[in-house]
Amino acid sequence: MSRTKRVLIVLTSHAELGDTGRETGYYMPEVAHPWRVFTEAGHRVDLASVRGGRPPASGTDLTDPVQKAFLADPEMAGKLAGTLRPEDVDPSAYDAVFFAGGHGTMWDFPGNPALSALARDVYEAGGVVAALCHGPAALVGVRLSDGRPLVDGKRLTAFSNAEEAAVGLTGVVPFALQTALEELGAKHEAAAEFTAHAVTDGRLVTGQNPASATATAMATVLALAAT
């Protein structure tokens, strides 16, 4: 029987959707559904966010029993109210880091030194780095100790340029996520818009969109089992 492993889900702390006047944040289903998968696999889940404390949420739907269970879980409620700052996280304590999406990630994930170091350290210690939807924005700034981008030459997926256009936010987000990853040498693989799609390349696991939350978490569990 495999030992219990620890997964750190990382959330955005950014609440403003550009200059639209609309609110954003982490996307609740992209946290709740992976939490269910990880806990059902017997793993322990912790939460971090860029600024720590309670991060801003979007997309909450209490008619979804998984989201309702996540928010009602006393342990997770406490962790959500006081998320860890990445600067205060010991990377060696985690077997996987999972960057959840939500449009807010496009502003505060890329190039964040603490997030980049966290992902690099987990990966170079033999752990799994996973990212969902806009969560791969965190990967834009991650370079390995030899200076190469973590995504260079890797198969992956993320919220596609076509999906960004379909939701009308191409001109709102600060950059095109798919394009940025490709410019770093990633081999981006997009499925049909808004359909479930997860890609595993060794210890890098990525999902394309919110519909991919469960599939991406399940792929992360499989990658953890292989480590």
Coordinates of C-alpha atoms in Angstrom, one line a residue:
M1 CA 0.0 0.0 0.0
S2 CA 1.4 3.4 -1.0
R3 CA 2.1 5.9 1.8
T4 CA -0.1 8.9 2.3
K5 CA 1.4 11.8 0.3
R6 CA 1.0 15.5 0.7
V7 CA -0.3 17.8 -2.0
L8 CA -0.2 21.6 -1.9
I9 CA -2.9 23.3 -3.9
V10 CA -1.9 26.9 -4.7
L11 CA -4.4 29.6 -5.3
T12 CA -4.3 33.1 -6.8
S13 CA -4.8 36.2 -4.5
H14 CA -5.7 38.5 -7.4
A15 CA -9.3 39.7 -7.3
E16 CA -9.7 42.2 -10.2
L17 CA -10.4 41.1 -13.8
G18 CA -8.2 43.7 -15.5
D19 CA -10.0 47.0 -15.8
T20 CA -13.4 45.5 -16.5
G21 CA -14.7 46.2 -13.0
R22 CA -15.5 42.5 -12.6
E23 CA -14.2 40.3 -9.8
T24 CA -12.1 37.2 -10.2
G25 CA -10.0 34.9 -8.1
Y26 CA -9.3 31.2 -7.9
Y27 CA -12.0 29.1 -9.5
M28 CA -13.7 27.1 -6.8
P29 CA -14.5 23.9 -8.8
E30 CA -10.8 23.7 -9.7
V31 CA -10.0 23.4 -6.0
A32 CA -12.9 21.4 -4.7
H33 CA -12.9 18.6 -7.3
P34 CA -9.2 18.0 -7.1
W35 CA -9.5 18.0 -3.3
R36 CA -12.1 15.2 -3.5
V37 CA -9.8 13.2 -5.8
F38 CA -6.8 13.6 -3.6
T39 CA -8.5 12.9 -0.3
E40 CA -10.3 9.8 -1.8
A41 CA -6.9 8.6 -2.8
G42 CA -5.7 8.9 0.8
H43 CA -3.5 12.0 0.4
R44 CA -3.3 15.0 2.6
V45 CA -4.2 18.4 1.1
D46 CA -2.9 21.8 2.2
L47 CA -3.7 25.2 0.7
A48 CA -1.4 28.1 -0.2
S49 CA -2.0 31.4 -2.0
V50 CA 0.2 34.2 -3.3
R51 CA -0.5 36.5 -0.4
G52 CA -1.7 34.0 2.2
G53 CA -4.8 34.4 4.3
R54 CA -8.2 34.0 2.7
P55 CA -7.9 34.4 -1.1
P56 CA -10.7 35.6 -3.4
A57 CA -13.0 32.9 -4.9
S58 CA -15.0 32.9 -8.1
G59 CA -17.3 30.3 -9.7
T60 CA -18.7 29.0 -6.4
D61 CA -21.8 26.8 -7.0
L62 CA -23.3 25.3 -3.8
T63 CA -25.7 23.1 -5.9
D64 CA -22.5 21.2 -6.8
P65 CA -22.2 18.6 -3.9
V66 CA -18.4 18.5 -4.2
Q67 CA -18.0 22.2 -3.7
K68 CA -20.6 22.1 -0.9
A69 CA -18.7 19.3 0.8
F70 CA -15.3 21.1 0.4
L71 CA -16.6 24.3 2.0
A72 CA -18.4 22.4 4.8
D73 CA -15.3 20.3 5.7
P74 CA -14.0 21.8 9.0
E75 CA -10.3 21.1 8.2
M76 CA -10.5 22.6 4.8
A77 CA -12.5 25.6 6.0
G78 CA -9.7 26.4 8.4
K79 CA -7.0 26.0 5.8
L80 CA -9.0 28.2 3.3
A81 CA -9.4 30.9 5.9
G82 CA -5.6 31.0 6.5
T83 CA -3.8 29.8 3.4
L84 CA -0.1 29.5 3.6
R85 CA 2.2 32.0 1.9
P86 CA 4.6 30.3 -0.6
E87 CA 7.5 32.0 1.2
D88 CA 6.6 30.1 4.3
V89 CA 6.2 26.7 2.7
D90 CA 8.9 24.0 3.0
P91 CA 9.0 22.4 -0.4
S92 CA 10.5 19.2 1.0
A93 CA 7.2 18.6 2.9
Y94 CA 5.2 18.1 -0.3
D95 CA 5.1 15.3 -2.9
A96 CA 3.1 17.4 -5.3
V97 CA 2.2 21.0 -6.0
F98 CA -1.0 21.7 -7.8
F99 CA -1.6 25.2 -9.3
A100 CA -5.4 25.7 -9.5
G101 CA -6.8 28.1 -12.1
G102 CA -9.1 31.1 -12.2
H103 CA -8.3 34.2 -14.2
G104 CA -6.6 35.9 -11.3
T105 CA -3.6 33.6 -11.7
M106 CA -2.8 35.4 -15.0
W107 CA -1.7 38.5 -12.9
D108 CA 0.0 37.1 -9.8
F109 CA 1.3 33.6 -10.8
P110 CA 3.8 34.4 -13.6
G111 CA 7.3 35.4 -12.5
N112 CA 6.5 35.1 -8.7
P113 CA 9.8 34.2 -7.2
A114 CA 8.4 32.2 -4.4
L115 CA 6.0 30.2 -6.6
S116 CA 8.7 29.5 -9.1
A117 CA 11.1 28.3 -6.4
L118 CA 8.4 26.1 -4.9
A119 CA 7.6 24.4 -8.2
R120 CA 11.3 24.0 -9.1
D121 CA 12.2 22.5 -5.7
V122 CA 9.3 20.1 -5.7
Y123 CA 10.1 19.0 -9.2
E124 CA 13.8 18.6 -8.7
A125 CA 13.3 16.6 -5.6
G126 CA 11.3 14.0 -7.7
G127 CA 7.9 15.4 -6.9
V128 CA 4.9 16.1 -9.2
V129 CA 4.1 19.6 -10.5
A130 CA 0.5 19.9 -11.7
A131 CA -1.5 22.9 -13.1
L132 CA -5.0 23.4 -14.3
C133 CA -6.7 25.8 -16.7
H134 CA -5.0 29.2 -16.0
G135 CA -2.9 27.6 -13.3
P136 CA -0.1 26.9 -15.8
A137 CA 0.5 30.6 -15.7
A138 CA 2.7 29.7 -12.7
L139 CA 4.9 27.6 -15.0
V140 CA 5.8 30.6 -17.1
G141 CA 8.4 31.7 -14.6
V142 CA 9.8 28.4 -13.5
R143 CA 13.3 27.6 -14.5
L144 CA 15.3 24.6 -13.3
S145 CA 18.6 24.8 -11.7
D146 CA 20.4 24.5 -15.0
G147 CA 18.5 27.6 -16.3
R148 CA 16.1 25.8 -18.6
P149 CA 12.4 26.5 -18.4
L150 CA 10.6 23.6 -16.7
V151 CA 8.2 23.4 -19.6
D152 CA 10.9 23.3 -22.4
G153 CA 10.2 20.3 -24.6
K154 CA 7.4 19.1 -22.4
R155 CA 3.9 18.1 -23.6
L156 CA 1.3 20.0 -21.7
T157 CA -2.0 21.8 -22.0
A158 CA -3.6 25.0 -20.6
F159 CA -6.6 27.2 -21.2
S160 CA -6.2 27.7 -24.9
N161 CA -6.1 30.8 -27.0
A162 CA -9.3 29.7 -28.6
E163 CA -11.0 29.3 -25.2
E164 CA -9.8 32.8 -24.1
A165 CA -11.3 34.2 -27.3
A166 CA -14.6 32.3 -26.7
V167 CA -15.0 33.8 -23.3
G168 CA -14.2 37.3 -24.6
L169 CA -11.2 37.9 -22.5
T170 CA -8.3 37.9 -25.0
G171 CA -7.9 41.6 -24.6
V172 CA -8.3 41.6 -20.9
V173 CA -5.8 39.1 -19.7
P174 CA -2.2 40.4 -19.6
F175 CA -0.9 37.8 -22.1
A176 CA -1.9 34.7 -24.0
L177 CA -1.2 31.7 -21.8
Q178 CA -0.9 29.1 -24.6
T179 CA 1.4 31.4 -26.6
A180 CA 3.6 32.2 -23.6
L181 CA 4.1 28.5 -22.8
E182 CA 4.9 27.7 -26.5
E183 CA 7.5 30.4 -26.6
L184 CA 9.2 28.7 -23.7
G185 CA 9.5 25.5 -25.7
A186 CA 6.4 23.7 -24.5
K187 CA 4.4 21.4 -26.8
H188 CA 0.9 22.6 -26.1
E189 CA -1.9 20.2 -26.9
A190 CA -5.4 21.6 -27.1
A191 CA -8.6 19.5 -27.2
A192 CA -11.9 20.9 -28.4
E193 CA -12.9 24.0 -26.5
F194 CA -14.3 23.4 -22.9
T195 CA -13.9 19.6 -23.1
A196 CA -12.0 17.6 -20.5
H197 CA -8.4 17.2 -21.4
A198 CA -5.4 16.3 -19.2
V199 CA -1.8 15.7 -20.3
T200 CA 0.9 13.9 -18.4
D201 CA 4.6 14.2 -19.3
G202 CA 6.6 12.4 -16.7
R203 CA 6.1 14.4 -13.4
L204 CA 4.4 17.4 -15.1
V205 CA 0.6 17.1 -15.2
T206 CA -1.6 19.8 -16.8
G207 CA -5.3 20.2 -17.5
Q208 CA -6.9 22.5 -20.1
N209 CA -10.0 24.0 -18.5
P210 CA -12.5 23.7 -15.6
A211 CA -14.0 20.6 -17.2
S212 CA -10.6 18.9 -16.8
A213 CA -10.4 19.3 -13.0
T214 CA -11.2 15.7 -12.0
A215 CA -9.2 14.3 -14.9
T216 CA -6.1 16.4 -14.0
A217 CA -6.3 15.5 -10.3
M218 CA -6.6 11.8 -11.2
A219 CA -3.6 12.0 -13.5
T220 CA -1.7 13.7 -10.7
V221 CA -2.6 10.8 -8.4
L222 CA -1.3 8.4 -11.0
A223 CA 1.9 10.4 -11.4
L224 CA 2.4 10.4 -7.6
A225 CA 2.0 6.6 -7.5
A226 CA 4.8 6.3 -10.0
T227 CA 7.2 8.4 -8.0

